Amino acid sequence: QSVLTQPPSVSAAPGQKVTISCSGSTSNIGTNYVSWYQQLPGTAPKLLIYDNNKRPSGIPDRFSGSKSGTSATLGITGLQTGDEADFYCGTWDFSLNAWVFGGGTKLTVL
Amino acid sequence: EVQLVESGGGSEQPGRSLRLSCKASGFNFDEYVMHWVRQAPGKGLEWVSGISWNSGTIGYADSVKGRFTISRDNAKNSLYLQMTSLRPEDMALYYCVKGNYVLIDGFDIWGRGTLVTVSS
């Protein structure tokens, strides 16, 4: 049981938009920045979004992040088959004194 | 090029020990927090431990507290994870991950991982 809650899977057609939710509490998302990681099949995770909504250099603006209260959302527009991956949200939890992740969401581009 | 290369993984019996290493290159290793994050086969990500640039602040997940010890040698650009009293549930791919300036900041560079198998 992960501290942060994500939907196990989402799907959409190429070119469409999808959102992935990440729900937490006041001790984690409610008080710290959220980051998102993309894990393509068979590879290590890669930073996609940091500080709730900032993109590292090289990450296209098709990827966006937002946060409201104790929830965060990753948005992906203009879906491509190459976007198929597992996506994880993460943040520091001040009660646990530990980093926590969501259980991961598998994106399928139909 | 920023690179993190893990080593030291392998197969070990429950109750035994293993030491993981991570060699960093391409950035000022001694300025940044470093972490270990693991991923059990077919499962999600789990943070294991993190250490500040000067080893002054260290954190552990409850699941490994008292059994694992993180350390670093800035002169060698290296991060370590001493794992003792190994359990079957410690079996995972262990990633060395670069953080930022404090433990609560996110992770920006990930190594490819080193696989730890725990089985009798």
PDB file of C-alpha atoms in Angstrom:
ATOM      1  CA  GLN A   1       0.000   0.000   0.000  1.00  0.00           C
ATOM      2  CA  SER A   2       1.688   3.188  -1.189  1.00  0.00           C
ATOM      3  CA  VAL A   3       1.491   6.428   0.786  1.00  0.00           C
ATOM      4  CA  LEU A   4       0.614   8.282  -2.421  1.00  0.00           C
ATOM      5  CA  THR A   5      -2.309   6.999  -4.494  1.00  0.00           C
ATOM      6  CA  GLN A   6      -2.200   6.801  -8.271  1.00  0.00           C
ATOM      7  CA  PRO A   7      -4.535   5.016 -10.699  1.00  0.00           C
ATOM      8  CA  PRO A   8      -2.964   1.720 -11.798  1.00  0.00           C
ATOM      9  CA  SER A   9      -3.490   2.466 -15.465  1.00  0.00           C
ATOM     10  CA  VAL A  10      -4.679   5.068 -17.944  1.00  0.00           C
ATOM     11  CA  SER A  11      -5.064   4.908 -21.700  1.00  0.00           C
ATOM     12  CA  ALA A  12      -5.787   7.180 -24.608  1.00  0.00           C
ATOM     13  CA  ALA A  13      -5.372   7.337 -28.363  1.00  0.00           C
ATOM     14  CA  PRO A  14      -2.382   8.889 -30.134  1.00  0.00           C
ATOM     15  CA  GLY A  15      -2.665  12.666 -30.289  1.00  0.00           C
ATOM     16  CA  GLN A  16      -5.045  12.811 -27.345  1.00  0.00           C
ATOM     17  CA  LYS A  17      -4.474  14.119 -23.830  1.00  0.00           C
ATOM     18  CA  VAL A  18      -4.305  12.179 -20.583  1.00  0.00           C
ATOM     19  CA  THR A  19      -3.987  13.120 -16.923  1.00  0.00           C
ATOM     20  CA  ILE A  20      -2.585  11.059 -14.059  1.00  0.00           C
ATOM     21  CA  SER A  21      -3.584  11.898 -10.508  1.00  0.00           C
ATOM     22  CA  CYS A  22      -1.539  11.536  -7.343  1.00  0.00           C
ATOM     23  CA  SER A  23      -3.307  11.838  -4.011  1.00  0.00           C
ATOM     24  CA  GLY A  24      -1.575  12.271  -0.678  1.00  0.00           C
ATOM     25  CA  SER A  25      -1.994  14.087   2.628  1.00  0.00           C
ATOM     26  CA  THR A  26      -0.983  17.201   4.525  1.00  0.00           C
ATOM     27  CA  SER A  27       2.254  15.532   5.679  1.00  0.00           C
ATOM     28  CA  ASN A  28       3.505  14.965   2.131  1.00  0.00           C
ATOM     29  CA  ILE A  29       1.957  16.595  -0.949  1.00  0.00           C
ATOM     30  CA  GLY A  30       0.275  19.219   1.191  1.00  0.00           C
ATOM     31  CA  THR A  31       3.609  20.572   2.445  1.00  0.00           C
ATOM     32  CA  ASN A  32       6.277  19.714  -0.109  1.00  0.00           C
ATOM     33  CA  TYR A  33       7.021  19.834  -3.797  1.00  0.00           C
ATOM     34  CA  VAL A  34       5.960  16.934  -6.008  1.00  0.00           C
ATOM     35  CA  SER A  35       8.079  15.393  -8.733  1.00  0.00           C
ATOM     36  CA  TRP A  36       7.128  12.970 -11.489  1.00  0.00           C
ATOM     37  CA  TYR A  37       9.221  10.213 -13.048  1.00  0.00           C
ATOM     38  CA  GLN A  38       8.789   8.325 -16.303  1.00  0.00           C
ATOM     39  CA  GLN A  39      10.026   4.748 -16.558  1.00  0.00           C
ATOM     40  CA  LEU A  40      10.091   3.408 -20.084  1.00  0.00           C
ATOM     41  CA  PRO A  41      10.030  -0.394 -20.366  1.00  0.00           C
ATOM     42  CA  GLY A  42      13.300  -1.958 -19.255  1.00  0.00           C
ATOM     43  CA  THR A  43      14.962   1.325 -18.325  1.00  0.00           C
ATOM     44  CA  ALA A  44      15.698   3.392 -15.229  1.00  0.00           C
ATOM     45  CA  PRO A  45      13.259   6.113 -14.179  1.00  0.00           C
ATOM     46  CA  LYS A  46      13.797   9.602 -15.578  1.00  0.00           C
ATOM     47  CA  LEU A  47      12.844  12.936 -14.024  1.00  0.00           C
ATOM     48  CA  LEU A  48       9.893  14.429 -15.866  1.00  0.00           C
ATOM     49  CA  ILE A  49       8.586  17.191 -13.593  1.00  0.00           C
ATOM     50  CA  TYR A  50      10.063  18.727 -10.431  1.00  0.00           C
ATOM     51  CA  ASP A  51       8.847  21.348  -7.946  1.00  0.00           C
ATOM     52  CA  ASN A  52       5.230  20.559  -8.923  1.00  0.00           C
ATOM     53  CA  ASN A  53       5.342  22.023 -12.404  1.00  0.00           C
ATOM     54  CA  LYS A  54       8.893  22.594 -13.677  1.00  0.00           C
ATOM     55  CA  ARG A  55      10.370  20.646 -16.557  1.00  0.00           C
ATOM     56  CA  PRO A  56      14.083  19.738 -16.733  1.00  0.00           C
ATOM     57  CA  SER A  57      15.804  20.763 -19.919  1.00  0.00           C
ATOM     58  CA  GLY A  58      15.040  18.352 -22.717  1.00  0.00           C
ATOM     59  CA  ILE A  59      11.543  17.451 -21.483  1.00  0.00           C
ATOM     60  CA  PRO A  60       8.980  18.624 -24.069  1.00  0.00           C
ATOM     61  CA  ASP A  61       6.201  20.992 -23.038  1.00  0.00           C
ATOM     62  CA  ARG A  62       3.674  18.242 -23.834  1.00  0.00           C
ATOM     63  CA  PHE A  63       4.336  17.207 -20.231  1.00  0.00           C
ATOM     64  CA  SER A  64       2.964  19.404 -17.447  1.00  0.00           C
ATOM     65  CA  GLY A  65       2.445  19.196 -13.711  1.00  0.00           C
ATOM     66  CA  SER A  66       0.189  20.875 -11.215  1.00  0.00           C
ATOM     67  CA  LYS A  67      -0.633  20.669  -7.526  1.00  0.00           C
ATOM     68  CA  SER A  68      -3.642  21.657  -5.476  1.00  0.00           C
ATOM     69  CA  GLY A  69      -3.874  20.978  -1.758  1.00  0.00           C
ATOM     70  CA  THR A  70      -2.968  17.354  -1.148  1.00  0.00           C
ATOM     71  CA  SER A  71      -3.189  16.216  -4.769  1.00  0.00           C
ATOM     72  CA  ALA A  72      -1.004  16.549  -7.835  1.00  0.00           C
ATOM     73  CA  THR A  73      -1.633  15.900 -11.497  1.00  0.00           C
ATOM     74  CA  LEU A  74       0.573  15.029 -14.449  1.00  0.00           C
ATOM     75  CA  GLY A  75      -0.762  15.995 -17.861  1.00  0.00           C
ATOM     76  CA  ILE A  76       0.443  14.703 -21.195  1.00  0.00           C
ATOM     77  CA  THR A  77      -0.823  16.142 -24.465  1.00  0.00           C
ATOM     78  CA  GLY A  78      -0.257  15.040 -28.040  1.00  0.00           C
ATOM     79  CA  LEU A  79       0.215  11.431 -26.954  1.00  0.00           C
ATOM     80  CA  GLN A  80       2.729   9.341 -28.880  1.00  0.00           C
ATOM     81  CA  THR A  81       3.264   5.597 -28.813  1.00  0.00           C
ATOM     82  CA  GLY A  82       6.727   6.302 -27.448  1.00  0.00           C
ATOM     83  CA  ASP A  83       5.131   7.792 -24.317  1.00  0.00           C
ATOM     84  CA  GLU A  84       4.000   4.345 -23.162  1.00  0.00           C
ATOM     85  CA  ALA A  85       5.623   3.916 -19.758  1.00  0.00           C
ATOM     86  CA  ASP A  86       5.068   3.711 -16.030  1.00  0.00           C
ATOM     87  CA  PHE A  87       4.753   7.072 -14.305  1.00  0.00           C
ATOM     88  CA  TYR A  88       5.463   7.702 -10.618  1.00  0.00           C
ATOM     89  CA  CYS A  89       4.797  10.692  -8.399  1.00  0.00           C
ATOM     90  CA  GLY A  90       6.995  11.304  -5.388  1.00  0.00           C
ATOM     91  CA  THR A  91       7.546  13.712  -2.536  1.00  0.00           C
ATOM     92  CA  TRP A  92       9.007  13.960   0.961  1.00  0.00           C
ATOM     93  CA  ASP A  93       6.762  12.955   3.849  1.00  0.00           C
ATOM     94  CA  PHE A  94       7.428  15.018   6.967  1.00  0.00           C
ATOM     95  CA  SER A  95       5.675  12.561   9.301  1.00  0.00           C
ATOM     96  CA  LEU A  96       7.564   9.531   8.030  1.00  0.00           C
ATOM     97  CA  ASN A  97      10.800  11.492   7.481  1.00  0.00           C
ATOM     98  CA  ALA A  98      11.135   9.634   4.235  1.00  0.00           C
ATOM     99  CA  TRP A  99      10.633   9.958   0.527  1.00  0.00           C
ATOM    100  CA  VAL A 100       7.389   8.368  -0.649  1.00  0.00           C
ATOM    101  CA  PHE A 101       6.205   7.367  -4.089  1.00  0.00           C
ATOM    102  CA  GLY A 102       2.886   6.547  -5.655  1.00  0.00           C
ATOM    103  CA  GLY A 103       2.313   2.980  -6.755  1.00  0.00           C
ATOM    104  CA  GLY A 104       2.831   3.920 -10.385  1.00  0.00           C
ATOM    105  CA  THR A 105       0.497   4.372 -13.351  1.00  0.00           C
ATOM    106  CA  LYS A 106       0.900   2.441 -16.565  1.00  0.00           C
ATOM    107  CA  LEU A 107       0.132   4.557 -19.622  1.00  0.00           C
ATOM    108  CA  THR A 108      -1.096   2.771 -22.726  1.00  0.00           C
ATOM    109  CA  VAL A 109      -1.358   4.675 -25.992  1.00  0.00           C
ATOM    110  CA  LEU A 110      -3.935   2.744 -27.966  1.00  0.00           C
TER     111      LEU A 110
ATOM    112  CA  GLU B   1      28.133  13.563 -19.330  1.00  0.00           C
ATOM    113  CA  VAL B   2      26.559  12.987 -15.919  1.00  0.00           C
ATOM    114  CA  GLN B   3      26.773   9.308 -15.073  1.00  0.00           C
ATOM    115  CA  LEU B   4      26.082   7.023 -12.123  1.00  0.00           C
ATOM    116  CA  VAL B   5      27.333   3.444 -12.282  1.00  0.00           C
ATOM    117  CA  GLU B   6      26.278   0.952  -9.628  1.00  0.00           C
ATOM    118  CA  SER B   7      28.076  -2.251  -8.741  1.00  0.00           C
ATOM    119  CA  GLY B   8      28.164  -4.862  -6.017  1.00  0.00           C
ATOM    120  CA  GLY B   9      24.842  -6.546  -6.586  1.00  0.00           C
ATOM    121  CA  GLY B  10      24.516 -10.289  -6.657  1.00  0.00           C
ATOM    122  CA  SER B  11      22.898 -13.272  -5.032  1.00  0.00           C
ATOM    123  CA  GLU B  12      23.082 -13.719  -1.284  1.00  0.00           C
ATOM    124  CA  GLN B  13      21.367 -15.829   1.348  1.00  0.00           C
ATOM    125  CA  PRO B  14      18.972 -14.393   3.934  1.00  0.00           C
ATOM    126  CA  GLY B  15      20.811 -13.047   6.940  1.00  0.00           C
ATOM    127  CA  ARG B  16      24.003 -12.332   5.002  1.00  0.00           C
ATOM    128  CA  SER B  17      25.502  -9.012   3.936  1.00  0.00           C
ATOM    129  CA  LEU B  18      26.227  -7.182   0.715  1.00  0.00           C
ATOM    130  CA  ARG B  19      27.851  -3.846  -0.104  1.00  0.00           C
ATOM    131  CA  LEU B  20      26.703  -1.775  -3.051  1.00  0.00           C
ATOM    132  CA  SER B  21      28.828   0.941  -4.643  1.00  0.00           C
ATOM    133  CA  CYS B  22      28.049   3.789  -7.001  1.00  0.00           C
ATOM    134  CA  LYS B  23      30.664   5.700  -8.969  1.00  0.00           C
ATOM    135  CA  ALA B  24      29.643   9.191 -10.048  1.00  0.00           C
ATOM    136  CA  SER B  25      31.080  11.299 -12.851  1.00  0.00           C
ATOM    137  CA  GLY B  26      30.263  14.405 -14.833  1.00  0.00           C
ATOM    138  CA  PHE B  27      29.197  16.626 -11.914  1.00  0.00           C
ATOM    139  CA  ASN B  28      30.529  17.989  -8.610  1.00  0.00           C
ATOM    140  CA  PHE B  29      29.666  14.946  -6.518  1.00  0.00           C
ATOM    141  CA  ASP B  30      30.608  16.632  -3.230  1.00  0.00           C
ATOM    142  CA  GLU B  31      27.899  19.308  -3.644  1.00  0.00           C
ATOM    143  CA  TYR B  32      24.850  17.086  -3.838  1.00  0.00           C
ATOM    144  CA  VAL B  33      22.611  14.794  -1.842  1.00  0.00           C
ATOM    145  CA  MET B  34      22.698  11.184  -3.008  1.00  0.00           C
ATOM    146  CA  HIS B  35      20.112   8.443  -2.578  1.00  0.00           C
ATOM    147  CA  TRP B  36      19.455   4.769  -3.029  1.00  0.00           C
ATOM    148  CA  VAL B  37      16.057   3.826  -4.452  1.00  0.00           C
ATOM    149  CA  ARG B  38      15.013   0.230  -5.084  1.00  0.00           C
ATOM    150  CA  GLN B  39      12.469  -1.537  -7.235  1.00  0.00           C
ATOM    151  CA  ALA B  40      11.392  -5.103  -6.550  1.00  0.00           C
ATOM    152  CA  PRO B  41      10.668  -7.223  -9.651  1.00  0.00           C
ATOM    153  CA  GLY B  42       7.425  -6.031 -11.235  1.00  0.00           C
ATOM    154  CA  LYS B  43       6.816  -3.526  -8.424  1.00  0.00           C
ATOM    155  CA  GLY B  44       7.027   0.214  -7.886  1.00  0.00           C
ATOM    156  CA  LEU B  45       9.753   2.490  -6.587  1.00  0.00           C
ATOM    157  CA  GLU B  46      10.800   2.508  -2.933  1.00  0.00           C
ATOM    158  CA  TRP B  47      13.183   5.029  -1.421  1.00  0.00           C
ATOM    159  CA  VAL B  48      15.831   3.288   0.680  1.00  0.00           C
ATOM    160  CA  SER B  49      18.158   5.963   2.000  1.00  0.00           C
ATOM    161  CA  GLY B  50      19.631   9.401   1.381  1.00  0.00           C
ATOM    162  CA  ILE B  51      22.768  11.238   2.496  1.00  0.00           C
ATOM    163  CA  SER B  52      23.676  14.918   2.410  1.00  0.00           C
ATOM    164  CA  TRP B  53      26.804  16.260   0.716  1.00  0.00           C
ATOM    165  CA  ASN B  54      28.855  16.192   3.909  1.00  0.00           C
ATOM    166  CA  SER B  55      27.221  13.055   5.418  1.00  0.00           C
ATOM    167  CA  GLY B  56      25.768  15.301   8.126  1.00  0.00           C
ATOM    168  CA  THR B  57      22.162  14.376   7.356  1.00  0.00           C
ATOM    169  CA  ILE B  58      21.157  10.786   6.679  1.00  0.00           C
ATOM    170  CA  GLY B  59      17.733   9.223   6.300  1.00  0.00           C
ATOM    171  CA  TYR B  60      16.464   5.667   6.000  1.00  0.00           C
ATOM    172  CA  ALA B  61      13.187   4.002   5.142  1.00  0.00           C
ATOM    173  CA  ASP B  62      11.691   2.187   8.116  1.00  0.00           C
ATOM    174  CA  SER B  63      11.999  -1.085   6.195  1.00  0.00           C
ATOM    175  CA  VAL B  64      15.808  -0.925   6.262  1.00  0.00           C
ATOM    176  CA  LYS B  65      16.545   1.138   9.376  1.00  0.00           C
ATOM    177  CA  GLY B  66      19.063  -0.624  11.603  1.00  0.00           C
ATOM    178  CA  ARG B  67      20.115  -3.048   8.841  1.00  0.00           C
ATOM    179  CA  PHE B  68      21.417  -0.807   6.037  1.00  0.00           C
ATOM    180  CA  THR B  69      24.060   1.925   6.261  1.00  0.00           C
ATOM    181  CA  ILE B  70      24.597   4.576   3.624  1.00  0.00           C
ATOM    182  CA  SER B  71      27.935   6.348   3.274  1.00  0.00           C
ATOM    183  CA  ARG B  72      29.929   8.341   0.766  1.00  0.00           C
ATOM    184  CA  ASP B  73      33.529   9.160  -0.071  1.00  0.00           C
ATOM    185  CA  ASN B  74      33.645  12.523  -1.809  1.00  0.00           C
ATOM    186  CA  ALA B  75      37.333  12.122  -2.637  1.00  0.00           C
ATOM    187  CA  LYS B  76      36.421   9.035  -4.660  1.00  0.00           C
ATOM    188  CA  ASN B  77      33.117  10.375  -6.046  1.00  0.00           C
ATOM    189  CA  SER B  78      31.493   7.286  -4.610  1.00  0.00           C
ATOM    190  CA  LEU B  79      28.334   6.333  -2.751  1.00  0.00           C
ATOM    191  CA  TYR B  80      27.896   3.108  -0.800  1.00  0.00           C
ATOM    192  CA  LEU B  81      25.153   1.025   0.760  1.00  0.00           C
ATOM    193  CA  GLN B  82      26.133  -1.579   3.341  1.00  0.00           C
ATOM    194  CA  MET B  83      23.305  -4.082   3.586  1.00  0.00           C
ATOM    195  CA  THR B  84      23.222  -6.516   6.510  1.00  0.00           C
ATOM    196  CA  SER B  85      20.701  -9.077   7.771  1.00  0.00           C
ATOM    197  CA  LEU B  86      19.332  -9.380   4.269  1.00  0.00           C
ATOM    198  CA  ARG B  87      15.733 -10.516   3.890  1.00  0.00           C
ATOM    199  CA  PRO B  88      13.903 -11.979   0.866  1.00  0.00           C
ATOM    200  CA  GLU B  89      11.917  -8.731   0.628  1.00  0.00           C
ATOM    201  CA  ASP B  90      15.180  -6.817   0.035  1.00  0.00           C
ATOM    202  CA  MET B  91      15.451  -8.468  -3.369  1.00  0.00           C
ATOM    203  CA  ALA B  92      15.285  -5.640  -5.915  1.00  0.00           C
ATOM    204  CA  LEU B  93      17.077  -3.540  -8.470  1.00  0.00           C
ATOM    205  CA  TYR B  94      18.933  -0.864  -6.497  1.00  0.00           C
ATOM    206  CA  TYR B  95      19.333   2.512  -8.176  1.00  0.00           C
ATOM    207  CA  CYS B  96      21.906   5.119  -7.223  1.00  0.00           C
ATOM    208  CA  VAL B  97      20.242   8.498  -7.631  1.00  0.00           C
ATOM    209  CA  LYS B  98      21.507  12.065  -7.571  1.00  0.00           C
ATOM    210  CA  GLY B  99      19.448  14.494  -5.522  1.00  0.00           C
ATOM    211  CA  ASN B 100      19.769  18.222  -5.058  1.00  0.00           C
ATOM    212  CA  TYR B 101      20.934  20.233  -2.052  1.00  0.00           C
ATOM    213  CA  VAL B 102      18.712  18.845   0.699  1.00  0.00           C
ATOM    214  CA  LEU B 103      17.189  15.408   1.326  1.00  0.00           C
ATOM    215  CA  ILE B 104      13.653  16.586   0.637  1.00  0.00           C
ATOM    216  CA  ASP B 105      14.484  17.681  -2.912  1.00  0.00           C
ATOM    217  CA  GLY B 106      13.734  15.329  -5.769  1.00  0.00           C
ATOM    218  CA  PHE B 107      15.922  13.027  -7.798  1.00  0.00           C
ATOM    219  CA  ASP B 108      17.287  14.164 -11.131  1.00  0.00           C
ATOM    220  CA  ILE B 109      19.794  11.581 -12.368  1.00  0.00           C
ATOM    221  CA  TRP B 110      19.381   7.820 -12.024  1.00  0.00           C
ATOM    222  CA  GLY B 111      21.913   5.046 -12.590  1.00  0.00           C
ATOM    223  CA  ARG B 112      20.978   1.851 -14.402  1.00  0.00           C
ATOM    224  CA  GLY B 113      20.791  -0.135 -11.189  1.00  0.00           C
ATOM    225  CA  THR B 114      22.405  -3.209  -9.686  1.00  0.00           C
ATOM    226  CA  LEU B 115      20.347  -6.308  -8.955  1.00  0.00           C
ATOM    227  CA  VAL B 116      20.263  -7.845  -5.491  1.00  0.00           C
ATOM    228  CA  THR B 117      18.815 -11.332  -5.131  1.00  0.00           C
ATOM    229  CA  VAL B 118      18.140 -12.778  -1.678  1.00  0.00           C
ATOM    230  CA  SER B 119      17.353 -16.455  -1.605  1.00  0.00           C
ATOM    231  CA  SER B 120      18.351 -19.571   0.247  1.00  0.00           C
TER     232      SER B 120
END
